[in-house]
Short mmCIF file of C-alpha atoms in Angstrom, two decimals:
data_model
loop_
_atom_site.label_atom_id
_atom_site.label_comp_id
_atom_site.label_asym_id
_atom_site.label_seq_id
_atom_site.Cartn_x
_atom_site.Cartn_y
_atom_site.Cartn_z
CA UNK M 1 -12.86 26.70 39.97
CA UNK M 2 -11.33 23.31 40.95
CA UNK M 3 -8.81 21.91 38.48
CA UNK M 4 -10.91 18.86 37.55
CA UNK M 5 -13.93 21.06 36.80
CA UNK M 6 -11.82 23.35 34.63
CA UNK M 7 -10.58 20.32 32.71
CA UNK M 8 -14.11 18.96 32.41
CA UNK M 9 -15.43 22.24 31.01
CA UNK M 10 -12.58 22.31 28.49
CA UNK M 11 -13.35 18.76 27.40
CA UNK M 12 -17.04 19.55 26.95
CA UNK M 13 -16.13 22.54 24.81
CA UNK M 14 -13.89 20.43 22.62
CA UNK M 15 -16.11 17.33 22.53
CA UNK M 16 -19.78 18.25 23.12
CA UNK M 17 -21.97 15.36 24.26
CA UNK M 18 -25.18 16.83 23.00
CA UNK M 19 -25.89 18.67 19.82
CA UNK M 20 -26.84 18.48 16.18
CA UNK M 21 -26.19 16.07 13.34
CA UNK M 22 -22.70 17.49 12.92
CA UNK M 23 -21.37 16.47 16.34
CA UNK M 24 -19.10 13.57 17.25
CA UNK M 25 -19.68 11.80 20.54
CA UNK M 26 -16.48 11.28 22.55
CA UNK M 27 -17.62 10.94 26.17
CA UNK M 28 -14.67 8.97 27.44
CA UNK M 29 -12.63 12.19 27.56
CA UNK M 30 -15.01 13.48 30.21
CA UNK M 31 -14.92 10.14 32.01
CA UNK M 32 -11.14 10.24 32.11
CA UNK M 33 -11.24 13.68 33.74
CA UNK M 34 -13.64 12.42 36.42
CA UNK M 35 -11.74 9.21 37.01
CA UNK M 36 -8.22 10.62 37.19
CA UNK M 37 -9.38 13.51 39.40
CA UNK M 38 -10.55 10.85 41.90
CA UNK M 39 -13.81 12.78 42.25
CA UNK M 40 -15.83 9.67 43.03
CA UNK M 41 -18.56 11.68 44.75
CA UNK M 42 -19.28 13.41 41.43
CA UNK M 43 -19.46 10.03 39.70
CA UNK M 44 -22.03 8.78 42.21
CA UNK M 45 -24.01 11.98 41.82
CA UNK M 46 -24.20 11.45 38.06
CA UNK M 47 -25.21 7.82 38.46
CA UNK M 48 -27.99 8.66 40.87
CA UNK M 49 -29.26 11.41 38.57
CA UNK M 50 -29.18 9.03 35.61
CA UNK M 51 -32.04 7.07 37.11
CA UNK M 52 -34.26 10.16 37.40
CA UNK M 53 -36.84 10.81 34.67
CA UNK M 54 -35.48 14.32 34.22
CA UNK M 55 -31.84 13.22 34.00
CA UNK M 56 -29.61 15.17 31.65
CA UNK M 57 -27.85 13.75 28.62
CA UNK M 58 -24.59 14.23 30.50
CA UNK M 59 -25.80 12.12 33.45
CA UNK M 60 -26.95 9.35 31.15
CA UNK M 61 -23.69 9.28 29.18
CA UNK M 62 -21.55 9.14 32.31
CA UNK M 63 -23.62 6.23 33.61
CA UNK M 64 -23.52 4.43 30.28
CA UNK M 65 -19.78 4.77 29.96
CA UNK M 66 -19.13 3.60 33.51
CA UNK M 67 -21.09 0.41 32.92
CA UNK M 68 -19.70 -0.23 29.45
CA UNK M 69 -16.07 0.41 30.34
CA UNK M 70 -16.33 -0.87 33.96
CA UNK M 71 -14.25 2.11 34.97
CA UNK M 72 -15.31 2.00 38.65
CA UNK M 73 -15.63 -1.41 40.27
CA UNK M 74 -15.48 -0.69 44.00
CA UNK M 75 -15.15 2.79 45.47
CA UNK M 76 -14.72 3.49 49.19
CA UNK M 77 -15.21 7.16 49.92
CA UNK M 78 -14.68 6.82 53.65
CA UNK M 79 -16.88 8.31 56.36
CA UNK M 80 -19.35 5.53 55.80
CA UNK M 81 -19.82 6.34 52.11
CA UNK M 82 -19.16 3.47 49.71
CA UNK M 83 -20.23 2.50 46.23
CA UNK M 84 -20.14 -0.67 44.18
CA UNK M 85 -20.77 -0.91 40.45
CA UNK M 86 -22.28 -4.37 40.31
CA UNK M 87 -24.13 -5.60 37.26
CA UNK M 88 -24.68 -9.02 35.76
CA UNK M 89 -25.55 -7.38 32.43
CA UNK M 90 -23.26 -4.35 32.13
CA UNK M 91 -23.61 -4.13 28.35
CA UNK M 92 -27.38 -4.04 28.54
CA UNK M 93 -27.27 -1.51 31.38
CA UNK M 94 -24.87 0.68 29.40
CA UNK M 95 -27.09 0.54 26.33
CA UNK M 96 -30.14 1.40 28.42
CA UNK M 97 -28.51 4.68 29.48
CA UNK M 98 -27.06 5.38 26.03
CA UNK M 99 -30.40 4.88 24.29
CA UNK M 100 -32.13 7.27 26.68
CA UNK M 101 -29.40 9.83 25.99
CA UNK M 102 -29.73 9.32 22.24
CA UNK M 103 -33.47 9.93 22.34
CA UNK M 104 -32.88 13.21 24.17
CA UNK M 105 -29.97 14.43 22.02
CA UNK M 106 -30.51 12.81 18.59
CA UNK M 107 -26.70 12.84 18.38
CA UNK M 108 -25.55 10.80 15.33
CA UNK M 109 -22.21 10.20 17.02
CA UNK M 110 -24.01 8.57 19.92
CA UNK M 111 -26.29 6.65 17.56
CA UNK M 112 -23.18 5.28 15.86
CA UNK M 113 -21.69 4.25 19.19
CA UNK M 114 -24.88 2.43 20.21
CA UNK M 115 -24.93 0.59 16.89
CA UNK M 116 -21.30 -0.44 17.31
CA UNK M 117 -21.94 -1.74 20.84
CA UNK M 118 -24.87 -3.83 19.66
CA UNK M 119 -22.75 -5.40 16.92
CA UNK M 120 -19.86 -6.07 19.30
CA UNK M 121 -22.18 -7.79 21.78
CA UNK M 122 -24.04 -9.91 19.22
CA UNK M 123 -23.12 -13.11 21.08
CA UNK M 124 -24.49 -11.71 24.35
CA UNK M 125 -27.61 -9.76 23.41
CA UNK M 126 -30.32 -11.51 21.39
CA UNK M 127 -31.35 -9.56 18.32
CA UNK M 128 -28.39 -7.23 18.57
CA UNK M 129 -27.47 -7.34 14.86
CA UNK M 130 -30.71 -5.88 13.42
CA UNK M 131 -30.82 -3.41 16.32
CA UNK M 132 -27.23 -2.40 15.61
CA UNK M 133 -28.08 -1.96 11.93
CA UNK M 134 -31.02 0.25 12.91
CA UNK M 135 -28.87 2.56 15.01
CA UNK M 136 -26.11 2.77 12.37
CA UNK M 137 -28.75 3.66 9.80
CA UNK M 138 -30.12 6.45 12.01
CA UNK M 139 -26.66 7.99 12.28
CA UNK M 140 -25.88 7.52 8.58
CA UNK M 141 -29.20 9.10 7.57
CA UNK M 142 -28.18 12.17 9.53
CA UNK M 143 -25.05 12.40 7.37
CA UNK M 144 -22.54 11.08 9.91
CA UNK M 145 -19.57 10.15 7.71
CA UNK M 146 -18.11 7.44 9.93
CA UNK M 147 -21.57 5.89 10.30
CA UNK M 148 -21.94 5.83 6.51
CA UNK M 149 -18.64 3.99 6.25
CA UNK M 150 -19.51 1.57 9.07
CA UNK M 151 -22.90 0.84 7.51
CA UNK M 152 -21.28 0.16 4.14
CA UNK M 153 -18.91 -2.31 5.80
CA UNK M 154 -21.83 -3.86 7.70
CA UNK M 155 -23.52 -4.88 4.45
CA UNK M 156 -20.26 -6.44 3.25
CA UNK M 157 -19.74 -8.58 6.37
CA UNK M 158 -21.20 -12.06 6.03
CA UNK M 159 -20.85 -12.54 9.80
CA UNK M 160 -23.47 -9.88 10.42
CA UNK M 161 -25.91 -10.00 7.54
CA UNK M 162 -26.50 -11.23 4.03
CA UNK M 163 -24.07 -9.39 1.76
CA UNK M 164 -25.73 -6.52 -0.08
CA UNK M 165 -23.29 -5.07 -2.60
CA UNK M 166 -25.69 -2.35 -3.68
CA UNK M 167 -26.06 -0.99 -0.15
CA UNK M 168 -22.34 -1.38 0.48
CA UNK M 169 -21.54 0.65 -2.61
CA UNK M 170 -24.18 3.28 -1.76
CA UNK M 171 -22.94 3.98 1.76
CA UNK M 172 -19.23 3.72 0.99
CA UNK M 173 -19.61 6.19 -1.87
CA UNK M 174 -21.47 8.59 0.41
CA UNK M 175 -18.58 8.46 2.87
CA UNK M 176 -15.98 8.59 0.10
CA UNK M 177 -17.61 11.72 -1.33
CA UNK M 178 -16.72 13.35 1.98
CA UNK M 179 -13.12 12.15 1.61
CA UNK M 180 -13.40 9.35 4.18
CA UNK M 181 -10.03 7.62 3.82
CA UNK M 182 -11.06 4.06 4.70
CA UNK M 183 -14.12 4.27 2.45
CA UNK M 184 -11.93 5.40 -0.44
CA UNK M 185 -9.57 2.49 0.12
CA UNK M 186 -12.40 -0.02 0.43
CA UNK M 187 -13.91 1.18 -2.86
CA UNK M 188 -10.50 0.73 -4.46
CA UNK M 189 -10.48 -2.87 -3.22
CA UNK M 190 -13.98 -3.49 -4.59
CA UNK M 191 -13.17 -2.18 -8.07
CA UNK M 192 -9.84 -4.01 -8.18
CA UNK M 193 -11.33 -7.35 -7.12
CA UNK M 194 -14.68 -6.94 -8.92
CA UNK M 195 -16.47 -7.41 -5.61
CA UNK M 196 -20.08 -6.38 -6.22
CA UNK M 197 -19.02 -4.17 -9.14
CA UNK M 198 -17.47 -4.73 -12.53
CA UNK M 199 -13.69 -4.88 -12.29
CA UNK M 200 -12.28 -1.47 -13.18
CA UNK M 201 -8.55 -1.04 -12.56
CA UNK M 202 -8.63 2.62 -13.52
CA UNK M 203 -11.34 3.34 -10.96
CA UNK M 204 -9.47 1.27 -8.37
CA UNK M 205 -6.33 3.29 -9.01
CA UNK M 206 -8.19 6.60 -8.57
CA UNK M 207 -9.71 5.55 -5.26
CA UNK M 208 -6.36 4.20 -4.02
CA UNK M 209 -4.66 7.45 -4.95
CA UNK M 210 -7.21 9.49 -3.02
CA UNK M 211 -6.85 7.24 0.01
CA UNK M 212 -3.06 7.29 -0.26
CA UNK M 213 -3.03 11.07 -0.54
CA UNK M 214 -4.90 11.10 2.78
CA UNK M 215 -2.12 9.02 4.32
CA UNK M 216 -3.63 5.51 4.05
CA UNK M 217 -0.49 3.39 4.27
CA UNK M 218 -1.89 0.23 2.68
CA UNK M 219 -3.11 2.29 -0.29
CA UNK M 220 0.41 3.68 -0.66
CA UNK M 221 1.76 0.13 -0.58
CA UNK M 222 -0.75 -1.06 -3.19
CA UNK M 223 0.15 1.80 -5.53
CA UNK M 224 3.89 1.42 -4.99
CA UNK M 225 3.77 -2.31 -5.70
CA UNK M 226 1.53 -1.84 -8.74
CA UNK M 227 3.70 0.82 -10.32
CA UNK M 228 6.76 -1.31 -9.65
CA UNK M 229 5.40 -4.64 -10.89
CA UNK M 230 2.51 -3.58 -13.14
CA UNK M 231 -0.27 -5.42 -11.29
CA UNK M 232 -3.12 -2.99 -12.00
CA UNK M 233 -1.27 -0.02 -13.50
CA UNK M 234 1.42 0.30 -16.12
CA UNK M 235 4.89 -0.21 -14.74
CA UNK M 236 6.31 3.15 -13.70
CA UNK M 237 9.44 2.90 -11.51
CA UNK M 238 9.46 6.65 -10.88
CA UNK M 239 5.88 6.58 -9.55
CA UNK M 240 6.67 3.45 -7.51
CA UNK M 241 9.68 5.17 -5.99
CA UNK M 242 7.54 8.20 -5.14
CA UNK M 243 4.89 6.18 -3.26
CA UNK M 244 7.47 4.03 -1.48
CA UNK M 245 9.27 7.20 -0.40
CA UNK M 246 6.11 8.69 1.08
CA UNK M 247 5.48 5.43 2.89
CA UNK M 248 9.07 5.17 4.09
CA UNK M 249 9.02 8.73 5.41
CA UNK M 250 5.90 7.84 7.41
CA UNK M 251 8.00 5.23 9.21
CA UNK M 252 7.06 2.09 7.26
CA UNK M 253 10.14 -0.12 7.62
CA UNK M 254 9.33 -2.40 4.66
CA UNK M 255 9.04 0.65 2.39
CA UNK M 256 12.40 1.81 3.72
CA UNK M 257 13.84 -1.49 2.52
CA UNK M 258 12.09 -1.09 -0.85
CA UNK M 259 13.48 2.36 -1.60
CA UNK M 260 16.86 1.23 -0.30
CA UNK M 261 16.83 -1.50 -2.94
CA UNK M 262 15.66 0.95 -5.61
CA UNK M 263 18.47 3.36 -4.75
CA UNK M 264 20.98 0.49 -4.91
CA UNK M 265 19.69 -0.65 -8.30
CA UNK M 266 19.09 2.81 -9.76
CA UNK M 267 15.44 1.86 -10.23
CA UNK M 268 13.10 4.83 -10.54
CA UNK M 269 15.87 7.11 -9.33
CA UNK M 270 19.59 7.69 -9.79
CA UNK M 271 21.75 4.99 -8.23
CA UNK M 272 22.83 6.16 -4.80
CA UNK M 273 24.44 3.59 -2.53
CA UNK M 274 24.75 6.14 0.26
CA UNK M 275 20.98 6.68 0.28
CA UNK M 276 20.46 2.91 0.04
CA UNK M 277 22.61 2.35 3.10
CA UNK M 278 20.85 5.16 5.00
CA UNK M 279 17.41 3.64 4.42
CA UNK M 280 18.53 0.09 5.17
CA UNK M 281 20.02 1.35 8.42
CA UNK M 282 16.77 3.14 9.28
CA UNK M 283 14.75 0.00 8.56
CA UNK M 284 17.06 -2.18 10.64
CA UNK M 285 16.72 0.22 13.60
CA UNK M 286 12.92 0.41 13.40
CA UNK M 287 10.62 -1.02 16.05
CA UNK M 288 9.74 -4.05 13.89
CA UNK M 289 12.62 -4.38 11.43
CA UNK M 290 11.98 -6.57 8.37
CA UNK M 291 14.26 -9.53 7.93
CA UNK M 292 15.41 -8.11 4.57
CA UNK M 293 16.73 -4.94 6.21
CA UNK M 294 19.53 -6.73 8.06
CA UNK M 295 20.51 -8.86 5.08
CA UNK M 296 20.73 -6.01 2.58
CA UNK M 297 22.47 -3.73 5.08
CA UNK M 298 25.01 -6.51 5.59
CA UNK M 299 25.59 -6.71 1.83
CA UNK M 300 26.21 -2.96 1.59
CA UNK M 301 28.58 -3.08 4.56
CA UNK M 302 30.43 -6.12 3.24
CA UNK M 303 30.87 -4.66 -0.24
CA UNK M 304 31.66 -1.14 0.96
CA UNK M 305 28.78 0.43 -0.96
CA UNK M 306 27.50 3.78 0.31
CA UNK M 307 30.21 4.01 2.95
CA UNK M 308 33.41 2.38 4.12
CA UNK M 309 33.67 -1.39 4.00
CA UNK M 310 32.66 -2.69 7.41
CA UNK M 311 33.13 -6.45 7.65
CA UNK M 312 32.50 -6.51 11.38
CA UNK M 313 29.27 -4.58 10.88
CA UNK M 314 28.31 -6.89 8.02
CA UNK M 315 28.76 -9.95 10.24
CA UNK M 316 26.53 -8.38 12.92
CA UNK M 317 23.86 -7.51 10.35
CA UNK M 318 23.94 -11.00 8.86
CA UNK M 319 23.70 -12.51 12.34
CA UNK M 320 20.58 -10.42 13.04
CA UNK M 321 19.07 -11.63 9.76
CA UNK M 322 20.07 -15.19 10.63
CA UNK M 323 18.21 -14.91 13.97
CA UNK M 324 15.10 -14.05 11.97
CA UNK M 325 15.59 -17.17 9.85
CA UNK M 326 16.93 -15.54 6.67
CA UNK M 327 18.68 -18.40 4.83
CA UNK M 328 20.51 -15.88 2.64
CA UNK M 329 22.24 -14.65 5.79
CA UNK M 330 23.31 -18.22 6.59
CA UNK M 331 24.85 -18.37 3.12
CA UNK M 332 26.58 -15.01 3.48
CA UNK M 333 28.09 -15.97 6.84
CA UNK M 334 29.11 -19.33 5.40
CA UNK M 335 31.04 -17.62 2.61
CA UNK M 336 32.68 -15.21 5.07
CA UNK M 337 33.84 -18.14 7.23
CA UNK M 338 35.14 -19.88 4.08
CA UNK M 339 37.21 -16.83 3.15
CA UNK M 340 38.03 -15.57 6.66
CA UNK M 341 36.48 -12.18 5.94
CA UNK M 342 35.39 -10.42 9.13
CA UNK M 343 35.42 -13.75 10.99
CA UNK M 344 37.90 -16.51 11.63
CA UNK M 345 38.41 -18.81 8.64
CA UNK M 346 36.61 -22.03 9.48
CA UNK M 347 35.67 -24.39 6.64
CA UNK M 348 33.77 -26.75 8.94
CA UNK M 349 31.63 -23.86 10.18
CA UNK M 350 31.24 -22.71 6.61
CA UNK M 351 29.94 -26.13 5.55
CA UNK M 352 27.43 -26.15 8.43
CA UNK M 353 26.13 -22.70 7.54
CA UNK M 354 25.88 -23.38 3.81
CA UNK M 355 24.20 -26.78 3.92
CA UNK M 356 20.65 -25.80 4.88
CA UNK M 357 20.29 -22.82 2.51
CA UNK M 358 21.85 -24.85 -0.31
CA UNK M 359 19.24 -27.57 0.13
CA UNK M 360 16.57 -24.85 0.19
CA UNK M 361 17.67 -23.54 -3.19
CA UNK M 362 19.78 -20.50 -2.24
CA UNK M 363 22.17 -20.23 -5.20
CA UNK M 364 25.14 -18.57 -3.41
CA UNK M 365 25.02 -21.33 -0.79
CA UNK M 366 24.93 -24.00 -3.50
CA UNK M 367 27.97 -22.38 -5.11
CA UNK M 368 29.82 -22.20 -1.77
CA UNK M 369 29.03 -25.83 -0.96
CA UNK M 370 30.31 -26.83 -4.41
CA UNK M 371 33.62 -25.07 -3.71
CA UNK M 372 34.03 -26.94 -0.42
CA UNK M 373 33.28 -30.33 -1.99
CA UNK M 374 35.56 -29.56 -4.95
CA UNK M 375 38.50 -28.59 -2.73
CA UNK M 376 37.81 -30.98 0.16
CA UNK M 377 37.82 -28.12 2.67
CA UNK M 378 35.68 -28.74 5.76
CA UNK M 379 34.26 -31.90 4.16
CA UNK M 380 35.57 -34.94 2.30
CA UNK M 381 36.40 -34.07 -1.29
CA UNK M 382 33.75 -35.22 -3.74
CA UNK M 383 33.93 -33.90 -7.30
CA UNK M 384 30.62 -35.50 -8.23
CA UNK M 385 28.85 -33.64 -5.43
CA UNK M 386 30.73 -30.48 -6.37
CA UNK M 387 29.56 -30.64 -10.00
CA UNK M 388 26.01 -31.30 -8.87
CA UNK M 389 25.97 -28.21 -6.63
CA UNK M 390 27.70 -26.06 -9.28
CA UNK M 391 25.03 -27.09 -11.78
CA UNK M 392 22.20 -26.37 -9.33
CA UNK M 393 23.58 -22.89 -8.72
CA UNK M 394 24.22 -22.44 -12.44
CA UNK M 395 20.65 -23.39 -13.26
CA UNK M 396 19.64 -20.32 -11.25
CA UNK M 397 22.03 -18.15 -13.25
CA UNK M 398 24.76 -17.82 -10.63
CA UNK M 399 27.64 -16.29 -12.70
CA UNK M 400 30.50 -17.69 -10.58
CA UNK M 401 29.05 -21.21 -10.70
CA UNK M 402 28.69 -21.03 -14.50
CA UNK M 403 32.24 -19.76 -14.87
CA UNK M 404 33.53 -22.50 -12.52
CA UNK M 405 31.85 -25.22 -14.60
CA UNK M 406 33.33 -23.74 -17.76
CA UNK M 407 36.81 -23.79 -16.23
CA UNK M 408 36.47 -27.32 -14.83
CA UNK M 409 35.67 -28.72 -18.30
CA UNK M 410 38.23 -26.47 -20.02
CA UNK M 411 41.13 -27.43 -17.75
CA UNK M 412 40.14 -31.11 -17.60
CA UNK M 413 42.02 -32.07 -14.45
CA UNK M 414 39.29 -33.33 -12.11
CA UNK M 415 37.05 -34.46 -14.97
CA UNK M 416 37.80 -35.33 -18.60
CA UNK M 417 38.26 -32.18 -20.64
CA UNK M 418 35.28 -31.19 -22.78
CA UNK M 419 35.66 -27.93 -24.70
CA UNK M 420 32.13 -28.02 -26.06
CA UNK M 421 30.78 -28.31 -22.51
CA UNK M 422 33.23 -25.64 -21.41
CA UNK M 423 31.97 -23.28 -24.11
CA UNK M 424 28.36 -23.99 -23.12
CA UNK M 425 28.94 -23.04 -19.48
CA UNK M 426 31.21 -20.09 -20.23
CA UNK M 427 28.66 -18.76 -22.72
CA UNK M 428 26.02 -18.73 -19.97
CA UNK M 429 28.45 -17.14 -17.54
CA UNK M 430 29.34 -14.47 -20.10
CA UNK M 431 25.67 -13.70 -20.68
CA UNK M 432 25.30 -13.33 -16.90
CA UNK M 433 28.04 -10.72 -16.82
CA UNK M 434 31.06 -12.72 -15.65
CA UNK M 435 34.09 -10.95 -17.16
CA UNK M 436 36.35 -14.03 -17.13
CA UNK M 437 33.76 -16.07 -19.05
CA UNK M 438 33.43 -13.15 -21.49
CA UNK M 439 37.19 -13.20 -22.04
CA UNK M 440 37.20 -16.97 -22.54
CA UNK M 441 34.34 -16.76 -25.05
CA UNK M 442 36.29 -14.13 -26.95
CA UNK M 443 39.22 -16.55 -27.15
CA UNK M 444 36.97 -19.51 -28.05
CA UNK M 445 35.24 -17.65 -30.89
CA UNK M 446 38.56 -16.37 -32.23
CA UNK M 447 40.09 -19.84 -32.30
CA UNK M 448 36.97 -21.92 -32.98
CA UNK M 449 37.34 -23.74 -29.65
CA UNK M 450 34.15 -25.53 -28.66
CA UNK M 451 32.19 -23.19 -30.97
CA UNK M 452 32.43 -22.27 -34.66
CA UNK M 453 35.10 -19.65 -35.37
CA UNK M 454 33.50 -16.19 -35.48
CA UNK M 455 35.69 -13.05 -35.36
CA UNK M 456 32.69 -10.76 -35.00
CA UNK M 457 31.44 -12.52 -31.88
CA UNK M 458 35.00 -12.81 -30.61
CA UNK M 459 35.39 -9.03 -30.89
CA UNK M 460 32.04 -8.50 -29.16
CA UNK M 461 33.00 -10.56 -26.10
CA UNK M 462 36.50 -9.01 -25.90
CA UNK M 463 34.86 -5.58 -26.08
CA UNK M 464 32.35 -6.38 -23.29
CA UNK M 465 34.99 -7.96 -21.04
CA UNK M 466 37.22 -4.96 -21.61
CA UNK M 467 34.41 -2.65 -20.52
CA UNK M 468 34.30 -4.65 -17.27
CA UNK M 469 37.98 -3.90 -16.70
CA UNK M 470 39.83 -6.84 -18.29
CA UNK M 471 43.06 -5.43 -19.77
CA UNK M 472 43.78 -8.75 -21.51
CA UNK M 473 40.39 -8.55 -23.25
CA UNK M 474 40.98 -4.93 -24.26
CA UNK M 475 44.32 -5.80 -25.86
CA UNK M 476 42.76 -8.78 -27.68
CA UNK M 477 39.91 -6.56 -28.91
CA UNK M 478 42.32 -3.95 -30.30
CA UNK M 479 44.42 -6.63 -31.98
CA UNK M 480 41.36 -8.32 -33.52
CA UNK M 481 39.93 -5.02 -34.73
CA UNK M 482 42.79 -4.79 -37.26
CA UNK M 483 41.64 -8.07 -38.83
CA UNK M 484 37.99 -7.09 -39.25
CA UNK M 485 36.49 -5.32 -42.22
CA UNK M 486 34.63 -2.06 -41.47
CA UNK M 487 31.33 -3.89 -41.97
CA UNK M 488 32.33 -6.66 -39.52
CA UNK M 489 33.54 -4.12 -36.98
CA UNK M 490 30.29 -2.17 -37.20
CA UNK M 491 28.27 -5.39 -36.82
CA UNK M 492 30.29 -6.41 -33.75
CA UNK M 493 29.83 -3.03 -32.09
CA UNK M 494 26.07 -3.22 -32.65
CA UNK M 495 25.72 -6.68 -31.07
#
């Protein structure tokens, strides 16, 4: 038996083109065998048979596919034999053959295909939409799951027909009852949005979970985001981490960034910088890497989290993020040029890199620009501008900017000293976790500087700063503890 015939027989066994309501029509597999075998004589034989009244379903399907896909345009067989597939109405010719085949076979898979072709050619064939609906309905009524789903979507599409939520729900549920993944997801959307049904977040969650369990990536994303942010479920970081992990393992690069961030923050899982770095690396090496992947990988490399510090690698990662327009990467590179970390120290370059993100509201860039204006490095010194940028960064809770403002008003060299203002800024910096501001607030509360004297609060801030590694704060805490009553000490430790 010739090789192409053996392949064709195998294809027909795997994908029958005639049969009962349970079959799925996939004729292009047979077409591919014919076409790639270069057996053009067989193609012509099928086409000629297709025009006979007693043509087989196979002949009709081959002819229909050739016209619809335009697989053969001009064939020269030699020896005076030639063939041209010319048609001014190939879609209509294809449907003519397909419809004859469908009448002979009653194949729901073929009925579905005919319905889809009519809907796709609605701008070419007059009356194609109701005809397409008719064919989809024939297939769906035979229990063809994909046809049930397609028909449900048909009644939801305003471009095809008047929306009929009842019919949409009917057909989507029929498909969903057979575990059709897209139907399950679509029902989740309907219940979440209240589209044609009463809003029911619990029902939406159940449909999304079924779709996600079948591997529907957008359903996984919806569940992960909801469990993380509480949009239509209760917040559950562990569940969010689980869905993001499944999505990440399927190759979703944004999910790889998400679980990388969760590992870095210890959110929904134990903190693991090594795992965070692994996933950020995977995301950055993906086919379509998210902008975030390069930026966060650069941060891990710069800070030496999850592996050795790699300033050169950090610069490369930030540069990749910068190419994608990530203003945070501009800011990071600007700070590295300011400090000469991994790149040559260049304050002028630093100012150029920091300016745009600072104006766009990136707090680290605002802080960096304030430092340059305050010191006159890379730009003319301007304390007024510096204070303005420090305050803009501080308004976003940038700890270093808050601490800097506290120190500027405490020292009183570039501006008149103002201990009340200093205490205000240091208090905010301390609350944001800056250990130097915590130490200063301990001193201020002990001495009544800029704030009312309060030994209990003084002890509290010394204790917190000491926990962050300040030896000076630890010594002050131990000294102050001897002056507190047991009740005051207990109160301070509970604050």
